[in-house]
Amino acid sequence: MRSLCSLLLLSALAAAQTPEQPTPQDPPKPPARRLKIGVALSGGSALGLAHIGVLKWFEDNRIPIDYIAGTSMGSLVGGLYATGHSPDEIRTFVSKIDWGAVLSPSVPFRQLGYRRKEDSREYPSTIELGYKKKGIRLPSGLNAGHGVGLVLSRFTAPYGNLASFDDLSTPFRCVATDLNSGSEVAFDKGALFDALRSSMSLPGLFAPVHIGDKLLVDGALLNNIPVDQVKKMGADIVIAVAFVLPPPESKNVSLLGIAGRSLSVMIVANELRSIAMADLVLTPELKGLTGGDYAKYDDFSRRGYDASAKKINMMERFAVSPAEYQAYLDRRRAKRRTDVIRPDVIEVEGELAPRRKEALVAAIAPPAGQPIDVERLESELTKVTGMGRFDSVNYSFIRRGGKERLLIKANEKDYGPPFFRLSMLLDASRQEGFRFGIGGRFTFLDLGGPASEWRTDLSIGQINRLSTEYYYRLKGGKWFVAPRFYFLEDTLPVYLAGERTSDFLTRQTGGAVDAGYAFGRFQEFRAGYTLSHNRIAITKGENSFDPLSGRYSDVHFRWTYEGQDSALVPRHGVRFTTSAALVVDHPGVDKKFATAESTFSYARPFNAKYSLLTHLAGGYSPTETALSSQFWIGGVGRMDALGRGQLIGNNYYHSSARVLRSISSDSLAIFGRFYLFTGAEVGKAWYESISPKPRFSGSLGLMGETAVGVVYFGAGIGDQGDRRLFFRLGRVF
């Protein structure tokens, strides 16, 4: 026993003195691969602005986005992020967008050509038809997409022809719907502009995009949250951002509200499929906001940020270290292309007249080595659409032949020319009851030469008219000649002691030829000679004189400056007209005489809500017997408290001032602008034997501009007890 213990002790001592042998170990494990994060951004009009806040939260919490895809507004925000813009830069970009102009169905009034301004004033409707080989056609959308195209060009211009959208700062996809095949189209290469413009073409609102044999509209119809596209790109984790709209608070929703809600219901089915495929879903709380609240981008962004913060427990595991996130930002920045372009060459595609093309290039070309002035570029391109033939113009930058090139593409309207502009006029008052008129203008553009046109007017009802004018620009320049032929019949009530006693009719059949100078978008001067047969009569009521008929001729001139921002309810600018005529022949008058008239209108805003609209006018004719050359005031916009034409004479003056308060919400302003107004007027029309002592009128009511013309509704009261309720829809005063 003792020997055994000694042996064990010696063995232990020996073991203690022997060096320890290493034990075999497993090879070191490589660090875990970071999961690739993909984000799918849904469409939803202004609701999509909430995506900005989502992206901002990801940035603040150092969560890299490896792949991004979007539909409609989600494609806009996603495209901005994919091209290297930070969330703060996206917010700044969005804040500079004039959504009213982008979504307006027509070109801003100031950007229209002078002749198109005349169209808007005389036929104030956005309803325009065209004629092509297949017959009469309507536009394919309320909005041709020029405004949204310019917004997209601002950041997509350097990405004109990409071999793959994977080459962007963040790999990107967006989806559209092909109406021809009824299938989804996923964009992964090509022109980024075309991809985004297609994805954002909300049916009915924006015109569809033609690419090859495809007719593309908003991708929301088939895939409003493109989770599947993010998975296909290789994302391990897909985070979807979806919007759940509350039901309408009232059963009496508007037409636009019903249409929007119907579209939302249609989209829900494909959203549910996408949500089921996502690993995580963010749903911003949007109560109190609507798809039309584009001006509330900060509210949307905050809601998106808050929705992300609520899921911090689920998403914080995707965060990386500050060093890793900085490396991620550096990689994004390295792939971003500069949007400051110094073009060596400017190319214009489209059927622009040579002089117009040369003028466009001269207007936008920067000094050698200097960058393009984007604001001026977009203004000049909008002027091209204001000519009437083109519905949109966009731009991109390409490098070809070793040179930087600015490529401008003018897209001609696909439903005309010729064009037909429809308009109507409803007028109601206690004195005259209900009056209705409807009419239209046919216009053939560039007929016989650049900027020359033939337009024909037809109206029945309040004013019966058939007239046609050929406007020819000499050698495509500023000088023009304009022969015209016309039939015009109009009536005016006759008042005695404030009571309507009869109707006064004038009928003119004849023609005129003018020559003049077109200064540009704001001014025109013309002078010419008129020859017609006129008939003047009392059609009902007291026959105060026998009908007069005979030859009428004059030599006349007119100068107009059109500098306001609207043909209907201007808030800014000046409009001035002056005209005069030497009447050589007139029924019932045996001597020559001169007439003259001038009008002046001035509008200015006080702030975003209030504005002032003023008007001055006056006219003179030396003879009381030239009845068809008389002036009148009374009626809508010309002494609201008096009946139409209640004051008549061979001299007149009139002045008005109206204070307008906007009552349009930010979301409704894109479909029409409405104002409460209060006004004061002073004026008089008189003969030499009557005192020119002024009459006064005050009024208040509702004024607005809509797609079918001006709305003017209210009540007026005069200084002699005159009271009048009035309503007008259609033409301006």
mmCIF file of N, CA and C in Angstrom, residues 42-140:
data_model
loop_
_atom_site.group_PDB
_atom_site.id
_atom_site.type_symbol
_atom_site.label_atom_id
_atom_site.label_comp_id
_atom_site.label_asym_id
_atom_site.label_seq_id
_atom_site.Cartn_x
_atom_site.Cartn_y
_atom_site.Cartn_z
ATOM 1 N N SER A 42 -44.514 51.857 -50.812
ATOM 2 C CA SER A 42 -45.797 51.779 -51.510
ATOM 3 C C SER A 42 -46.165 53.114 -52.140
ATOM 4 N N GLY A 43 -47.106 53.039 -53.093
ATOM 5 C CA GLY A 43 -47.689 54.243 -53.667
ATOM 6 C C GLY A 43 -48.771 54.787 -52.763
ATOM 7 N N GLY A 44 -49.339 55.928 -53.156
ATOM 8 C CA GLY A 44 -50.389 56.526 -52.331
ATOM 9 C C GLY A 44 -50.463 58.028 -52.452
ATOM 10 N N SER A 45 -50.062 58.576 -53.623
ATOM 11 C CA SER A 45 -50.086 60.031 -53.828
ATOM 12 C C SER A 45 -49.285 60.718 -52.726
ATOM 13 N N ALA A 46 -49.865 61.751 -52.089
ATOM 14 C CA ALA A 46 -49.108 62.496 -51.082
ATOM 15 C C ALA A 46 -48.757 61.645 -49.872
ATOM 16 N N LEU A 47 -49.485 60.562 -49.644
ATOM 17 C CA LEU A 47 -49.175 59.693 -48.502
ATOM 18 C C LEU A 47 -47.748 59.181 -48.588
ATOM 19 N N GLY A 48 -47.249 59.015 -49.826
ATOM 20 C CA GLY A 48 -45.900 58.499 -50.017
ATOM 21 C C GLY A 48 -44.816 59.395 -49.463
ATOM 22 N N LEU A 49 -45.153 60.634 -49.113
ATOM 23 C CA LEU A 49 -44.153 61.516 -48.508
ATOM 24 C C LEU A 49 -43.752 61.035 -47.117
ATOM 25 N N ALA A 50 -44.548 60.141 -46.536
ATOM 26 C CA ALA A 50 -44.175 59.552 -45.243
ATOM 27 C C ALA A 50 -42.912 58.706 -45.363
ATOM 28 N N HIS A 51 -42.597 58.246 -46.568
ATOM 29 C CA HIS A 51 -41.389 57.440 -46.758
ATOM 30 C C HIS A 51 -40.125 58.217 -46.376
ATOM 31 N N ILE A 52 -40.177 59.541 -46.522
ATOM 32 C CA ILE A 52 -39.003 60.356 -46.185
ATOM 33 C C ILE A 52 -38.643 60.162 -44.712
ATOM 34 N N GLY A 53 -39.661 60.160 -43.847
ATOM 35 C CA GLY A 53 -39.412 59.969 -42.425
ATOM 36 C C GLY A 53 -38.892 58.583 -42.108
ATOM 37 N N VAL A 54 -39.385 57.567 -42.836
ATOM 38 C CA VAL A 54 -38.891 56.207 -42.631
ATOM 39 C C VAL A 54 -37.398 56.144 -42.943
ATOM 40 N N LEU A 55 -37.016 56.692 -44.084
ATOM 41 C CA LEU A 55 -35.604 56.672 -44.475
ATOM 42 C C LEU A 55 -34.740 57.461 -43.487
ATOM 43 N N LYS A 56 -35.288 58.555 -42.964
ATOM 44 C CA LYS A 56 -34.548 59.357 -41.988
ATOM 45 C C LYS A 56 -34.307 58.556 -40.709
ATOM 46 N N TRP A 57 -35.304 57.797 -40.266
ATOM 47 C CA TRP A 57 -35.125 57.001 -39.055
ATOM 48 C C TRP A 57 -34.055 55.930 -39.277
ATOM 49 N N PHE A 58 -34.061 55.293 -40.436
ATOM 50 C CA PHE A 58 -33.028 54.305 -40.748
ATOM 51 C C PHE A 58 -31.641 54.953 -40.668
ATOM 52 N N GLU A 59 -31.512 56.155 -41.213
ATOM 53 C CA GLU A 59 -30.221 56.837 -41.184
ATOM 54 C C GLU A 59 -29.814 57.177 -39.758
ATOM 55 N N ASP A 60 -30.730 57.701 -38.971
ATOM 56 C CA ASP A 60 -30.411 58.085 -37.593
ATOM 57 C C ASP A 60 -30.014 56.882 -36.745
ATOM 58 N N ASN A 61 -30.501 55.711 -37.101
ATOM 59 C CA ASN A 61 -30.215 54.500 -36.328
ATOM 60 C C ASN A 61 -29.207 53.581 -37.010
ATOM 61 N N ARG A 62 -28.511 54.107 -38.003
ATOM 62 C CA ARG A 62 -27.403 53.423 -38.681
ATOM 63 C C ARG A 62 -27.807 52.044 -39.226
ATOM 64 N N ILE A 63 -28.948 52.015 -39.902
ATOM 65 C CA ILE A 63 -29.390 50.776 -40.551
ATOM 66 C C ILE A 63 -29.205 50.945 -42.059
ATOM 67 N N PRO A 64 -28.267 50.235 -42.647
ATOM 68 C CA PRO A 64 -28.030 50.371 -44.085
ATOM 69 C C PRO A 64 -29.205 49.807 -44.890
ATOM 70 N N ILE A 65 -29.475 50.429 -46.025
ATOM 71 C CA ILE A 65 -30.475 49.915 -46.966
ATOM 72 C C ILE A 65 -29.714 49.419 -48.187
ATOM 73 N N ASP A 66 -29.764 48.131 -48.413
ATOM 74 C CA ASP A 66 -28.987 47.535 -49.502
ATOM 75 C C ASP A 66 -29.757 47.496 -50.814
ATOM 76 N N TYR A 67 -31.090 47.445 -50.728
ATOM 77 C CA TYR A 67 -31.930 47.413 -51.916
ATOM 78 C C TYR A 67 -33.181 48.236 -51.625
ATOM 79 N N ILE A 68 -33.693 48.876 -52.672
ATOM 80 C CA ILE A 68 -34.905 49.672 -52.484
ATOM 81 C C ILE A 68 -35.749 49.583 -53.748
ATOM 82 N N ALA A 69 -37.064 49.523 -53.562
ATOM 83 C CA ALA A 69 -37.999 49.485 -54.685
ATOM 84 C C ALA A 69 -39.232 50.277 -54.306
ATOM 85 N N GLY A 70 -39.948 50.781 -55.312
ATOM 86 C CA GLY A 70 -41.127 51.584 -55.019
ATOM 87 C C GLY A 70 -42.113 51.597 -56.161
ATOM 88 N N THR A 71 -43.300 52.056 -55.846
ATOM 89 C CA THR A 71 -44.375 52.226 -56.817
ATOM 90 C C THR A 71 -44.952 53.624 -56.662
ATOM 91 N N SER A 72 -45.218 54.274 -57.792
ATOM 92 C CA SER A 72 -45.857 55.583 -57.797
ATOM 93 C C SER A 72 -45.048 56.575 -56.951
ATOM 94 N N MET A 73 -45.654 57.196 -55.925
ATOM 95 C CA MET A 73 -44.888 58.128 -55.099
ATOM 96 C C MET A 73 -43.749 57.415 -54.388
ATOM 97 N N GLY A 74 -43.918 56.140 -54.095
ATOM 98 C CA GLY A 74 -42.826 55.365 -53.520
ATOM 99 C C GLY A 74 -41.659 55.247 -54.473
ATOM 100 N N SER A 75 -41.941 55.251 -55.778
ATOM 101 C CA SER A 75 -40.845 55.199 -56.748
ATOM 102 C C SER A 75 -40.105 56.532 -56.816
ATOM 103 N N LEU A 76 -40.822 57.642 -56.623
ATOM 104 C CA LEU A 76 -40.156 58.946 -56.601
ATOM 105 C C LEU A 76 -39.197 59.036 -55.421
ATOM 106 N N VAL A 77 -39.688 58.734 -54.209
ATOM 107 C CA VAL A 77 -38.832 58.806 -53.022
ATOM 108 C C VAL A 77 -37.724 57.764 -53.121
ATOM 109 N N GLY A 78 -38.078 56.551 -53.564
ATOM 110 C CA GLY A 78 -37.069 55.512 -53.711
ATOM 111 C C GLY A 78 -36.040 55.857 -54.763
ATOM 112 N N GLY A 79 -36.461 56.475 -55.862
ATOM 113 C CA GLY A 79 -35.523 56.878 -56.900
ATOM 114 C C GLY A 79 -34.560 57.950 -56.422
ATOM 115 N N LEU A 80 -35.073 58.888 -55.637
ATOM 116 C CA LEU A 80 -34.194 59.913 -55.065
ATOM 117 C C LEU A 80 -33.150 59.273 -54.153
ATOM 118 N N TYR A 81 -33.588 58.335 -53.317
ATOM 119 C CA TYR A 81 -32.637 57.676 -52.419
ATOM 120 C C TYR A 81 -31.642 56.840 -53.215
ATOM 121 N N ALA A 82 -32.120 56.152 -54.236
ATOM 122 C CA ALA A 82 -31.250 55.286 -55.028
ATOM 123 C C ALA A 82 -30.179 56.070 -55.781
ATOM 124 N N THR A 83 -30.445 57.330 -56.107
ATOM 125 C CA THR A 83 -29.457 58.152 -56.804
ATOM 126 C C THR A 83 -28.514 58.862 -55.842
ATOM 127 N N GLY A 84 -28.531 58.457 -54.575
ATOM 128 C CA GLY A 84 -27.545 58.963 -53.632
ATOM 129 C C GLY A 84 -27.997 60.096 -52.757
ATOM 130 N N HIS A 85 -29.258 60.506 -52.843
ATOM 131 C CA HIS A 85 -29.750 61.601 -52.013
ATOM 132 C C HIS A 85 -30.025 61.101 -50.591
ATOM 133 N N SER A 86 -29.607 61.888 -49.621
ATOM 134 C CA SER A 86 -29.881 61.555 -48.225
ATOM 135 C C SER A 86 -31.325 61.926 -47.906
ATOM 136 N N PRO A 87 -31.896 61.401 -46.819
ATOM 137 C CA PRO A 87 -33.267 61.785 -46.442
ATOM 138 C C PRO A 87 -33.438 63.297 -46.287
ATOM 139 N N ASP A 88 -32.452 63.977 -45.729
ATOM 140 C CA ASP A 88 -32.562 65.437 -45.601
ATOM 141 C C ASP A 88 -32.586 66.100 -46.979
ATOM 142 N N GLU A 89 -31.790 65.597 -47.911
ATOM 143 C CA GLU A 89 -31.790 66.154 -49.265
ATOM 144 C C GLU A 89 -33.114 65.872 -49.970
ATOM 145 N N ILE A 90 -33.692 64.705 -49.716
ATOM 146 C CA ILE A 90 -34.993 64.389 -50.306
ATOM 147 C C ILE A 90 -36.056 65.338 -49.770
ATOM 148 N N ARG A 91 -36.004 65.600 -48.466
ATOM 149 C CA ARG A 91 -36.968 66.525 -47.870
ATOM 150 C C ARG A 91 -36.824 67.911 -48.488
ATOM 151 N N THR A 92 -35.602 68.388 -48.681
ATOM 152 C CA THR A 92 -35.372 69.689 -49.306
ATOM 153 C C THR A 92 -35.866 69.690 -50.743
ATOM 154 N N PHE A 93 -35.614 68.623 -51.465
ATOM 155 C CA PHE A 93 -36.062 68.500 -52.851
ATOM 156 C C PHE A 93 -37.588 68.604 -52.926
ATOM 157 N N VAL A 94 -38.271 67.875 -52.068
ATOM 158 C CA VAL A 94 -39.734 67.871 -52.071
ATOM 159 C C VAL A 94 -40.284 69.238 -51.686
ATOM 160 N N SER A 95 -39.644 69.916 -50.755
ATOM 161 C CA SER A 95 -40.131 71.215 -50.287
ATOM 162 C C SER A 95 -40.110 72.273 -51.386
ATOM 163 N N LYS A 96 -39.291 72.079 -52.404
ATOM 164 C CA LYS A 96 -39.175 73.059 -53.490
ATOM 165 C C LYS A 96 -40.123 72.776 -54.651
ATOM 166 N N ILE A 97 -40.876 71.686 -54.553
ATOM 167 C CA ILE A 97 -41.803 71.342 -55.629
ATOM 168 C C ILE A 97 -43.075 72.171 -55.499
ATOM 169 N N ASP A 98 -43.466 72.827 -56.579
ATOM 170 C CA ASP A 98 -44.745 73.534 -56.627
ATOM 171 C C ASP A 98 -45.803 72.522 -57.069
ATOM 172 N N TRP A 99 -46.424 71.869 -56.085
ATOM 173 C CA TRP A 99 -47.342 70.782 -56.413
ATOM 174 C C TRP A 99 -48.554 71.276 -57.175
ATOM 175 N N GLY A 100 -48.984 72.503 -56.914
ATOM 176 C CA GLY A 100 -50.111 73.043 -57.664
ATOM 177 C C GLY A 100 -49.819 73.101 -59.144
ATOM 178 N N ALA A 101 -48.601 73.549 -59.510
ATOM 179 C CA ALA A 101 -48.216 73.610 -60.916
ATOM 180 C C ALA A 101 -47.989 72.217 -61.490
ATOM 181 N N VAL A 102 -47.396 71.328 -60.679
ATOM 182 C CA VAL A 102 -47.115 69.970 -61.156
ATOM 183 C C VAL A 102 -48.397 69.229 -61.486
ATOM 184 N N LEU A 103 -49.422 69.391 -60.656
ATOM 185 C CA LEU A 103 -50.655 68.629 -60.816
ATOM 186 C C LEU A 103 -51.732 69.372 -61.585
ATOM 187 N N SER A 104 -51.475 70.619 -61.945
ATOM 188 C CA SER A 104 -52.470 71.393 -62.689
ATOM 189 C C SER A 104 -52.719 70.768 -64.049
ATOM 190 N N PRO A 105 -53.985 70.732 -64.498
ATOM 191 C CA PRO A 105 -54.273 70.144 -65.810
ATOM 192 C C PRO A 105 -53.858 71.018 -66.980
ATOM 193 N N SER A 106 -53.398 72.233 -66.727
ATOM 194 C CA SER A 106 -53.013 73.123 -67.820
ATOM 195 C C SER A 106 -51.693 73.814 -67.507
ATOM 196 N N VAL A 107 -51.086 74.356 -68.539
ATOM 197 C CA VAL A 107 -49.839 75.106 -68.395
ATOM 198 C C VAL A 107 -50.122 76.398 -67.633
ATOM 199 N N PRO A 108 -49.245 76.838 -66.722
ATOM 200 C CA PRO A 108 -49.460 78.118 -66.037
ATOM 201 C C PRO A 108 -49.745 79.232 -67.037
ATOM 202 N N PHE A 109 -50.732 80.057 -66.714
ATOM 203 C CA PHE A 109 -51.210 81.066 -67.652
ATOM 204 C C PHE A 109 -50.090 81.967 -68.168
ATOM 205 N N ARG A 110 -49.188 82.376 -67.308
ATOM 206 C CA ARG A 110 -48.119 83.278 -67.735
ATOM 207 C C ARG A 110 -47.180 82.628 -68.748
ATOM 208 N N GLN A 111 -47.115 81.305 -68.756
ATOM 209 C CA GLN A 111 -46.210 80.598 -69.662
ATOM 210 C C GLN A 111 -46.856 80.277 -71.002
ATOM 211 N N LEU A 112 -48.139 80.586 -71.155
ATOM 212 C CA LEU A 112 -48.802 80.351 -72.428
ATOM 213 C C LEU A 112 -48.354 81.369 -73.465
ATOM 214 N N GLY A 113 -48.372 80.966 -74.740
ATOM 215 C CA GLY A 113 -48.184 81.919 -75.818
ATOM 216 C C GLY A 113 -49.348 82.899 -75.838
ATOM 217 N N TYR A 114 -49.150 84.046 -76.476
ATOM 218 C CA TYR A 114 -50.184 85.087 -76.448
ATOM 219 C C TYR A 114 -51.509 84.581 -77.011
ATOM 220 N N ARG A 115 -51.467 83.869 -78.120
ATOM 221 C CA ARG A 115 -52.705 83.369 -78.719
ATOM 222 C C ARG A 115 -53.396 82.356 -77.815
ATOM 223 N N ARG A 116 -52.609 81.565 -77.101
ATOM 224 C CA ARG A 116 -53.207 80.599 -76.186
ATOM 225 C C ARG A 116 -53.780 81.307 -74.947
ATOM 226 N N LYS A 117 -53.212 82.453 -74.580
ATOM 227 C CA LYS A 117 -53.811 83.262 -73.514
ATOM 228 C C LYS A 117 -55.181 83.760 -73.960
ATOM 229 N N GLU A 118 -55.293 84.190 -75.217
ATOM 230 C CA GLU A 118 -56.593 84.607 -75.734
ATOM 231 C C GLU A 118 -57.601 83.462 -75.657
ATOM 232 N N ASP A 119 -57.161 82.264 -76.019
ATOM 233 C CA ASP A 119 -58.047 81.099 -75.930
ATOM 234 C C ASP A 119 -58.561 80.909 -74.506
ATOM 235 N N SER A 120 -57.661 80.994 -73.529
ATOM 236 C CA SER A 120 -58.031 80.764 -72.134
ATOM 237 C C SER A 120 -58.986 81.826 -71.615
ATOM 238 N N ARG A 121 -58.845 83.037 -72.094
ATOM 239 C CA ARG A 121 -59.725 84.116 -71.640
ATOM 240 C C ARG A 121 -61.101 84.021 -72.305
ATOM 241 N N GLU A 122 -61.125 83.740 -73.598
ATOM 242 C CA GLU A 122 -62.389 83.723 -74.326
ATOM 243 C C GLU A 122 -63.126 82.394 -74.183
ATOM 244 N N TYR A 123 -62.365 81.307 -73.976
ATOM 245 C CA TYR A 123 -62.971 79.982 -73.784
ATOM 246 C C TYR A 123 -62.316 79.334 -72.568
ATOM 247 N N PRO A 124 -62.710 79.800 -71.379
ATOM 248 C CA PRO A 124 -62.019 79.391 -70.139
ATOM 249 C C PRO A 124 -62.413 77.998 -69.676
ATOM 250 N N SER A 125 -61.906 77.009 -70.372
ATOM 251 C CA SER A 125 -62.187 75.628 -70.018
ATOM 252 C C SER A 125 -60.955 74.800 -70.329
ATOM 253 N N THR A 126 -60.699 73.801 -69.507
ATOM 254 C CA THR A 126 -59.583 72.900 -69.781
ATOM 255 C C THR A 126 -60.024 71.726 -70.651
ATOM 256 N N ILE A 127 -61.289 71.744 -71.097
ATOM 257 C CA ILE A 127 -61.801 70.676 -71.956
ATOM 258 C C ILE A 127 -61.332 70.930 -73.383
ATOM 259 N N GLU A 128 -60.440 70.104 -73.860
ATOM 260 C CA GLU A 128 -59.903 70.263 -75.210
ATOM 261 C C GLU A 128 -59.936 68.918 -75.928
ATOM 262 N N LEU A 129 -60.520 68.899 -77.104
ATOM 263 C CA LEU A 129 -60.567 67.710 -77.932
ATOM 264 C C LEU A 129 -59.644 67.903 -79.123
ATOM 265 N N GLY A 130 -59.270 66.815 -79.744
ATOM 266 C CA GLY A 130 -58.437 66.884 -80.932
ATOM 267 C C GLY A 130 -58.969 65.955 -82.008
ATOM 268 N N TYR A 131 -58.372 66.071 -83.179
ATOM 269 C CA TYR A 131 -58.776 65.207 -84.288
ATOM 270 C C TYR A 131 -57.538 64.594 -84.921
ATOM 271 N N LYS A 132 -57.504 63.286 -84.949
ATOM 272 C CA LYS A 132 -56.455 62.542 -85.632
ATOM 273 C C LYS A 132 -57.105 61.636 -86.674
ATOM 274 N N LYS A 133 -56.311 60.805 -87.307
ATOM 275 C CA LYS A 133 -56.826 59.941 -88.365
ATOM 276 C C LYS A 133 -57.941 59.038 -87.868
ATOM 277 N N LYS A 134 -57.901 58.682 -86.587
ATOM 278 C CA LYS A 134 -58.906 57.777 -86.042
ATOM 279 C C LYS A 134 -60.162 58.512 -85.588
ATOM 280 N N GLY A 135 -60.206 59.835 -85.792
ATOM 281 C CA GLY A 135 -61.397 60.600 -85.434
ATOM 282 C C GLY A 135 -61.177 61.522 -84.258
ATOM 283 N N ILE A 136 -62.286 62.009 -83.694
ATOM 284 C CA ILE A 136 -62.234 62.936 -82.565
ATOM 285 C C ILE A 136 -61.742 62.196 -81.326
ATOM 286 N N ARG A 137 -60.793 62.817 -80.632
ATOM 287 C CA ARG A 137 -60.183 62.152 -79.483
ATOM 288 C C ARG A 137 -60.066 63.115 -78.312
ATOM 289 N N LEU A 138 -60.159 62.544 -77.130
ATOM 290 C CA LEU A 138 -59.895 63.272 -75.893
ATOM 291 C C LEU A 138 -58.450 63.047 -75.476
ATOM 292 N N PRO A 139 -57.881 63.918 -74.661
ATOM 293 C CA PRO A 139 -56.559 63.629 -74.094
ATOM 294 C C PRO A 139 -56.601 62.346 -73.292
ATOM 295 N N SER A 140 -55.477 61.674 -73.188
ATOM 296 C CA SER A 140 -55.424 60.404 -72.458
ATOM 297 C C SER A 140 -55.306 60.603 -70.950
#
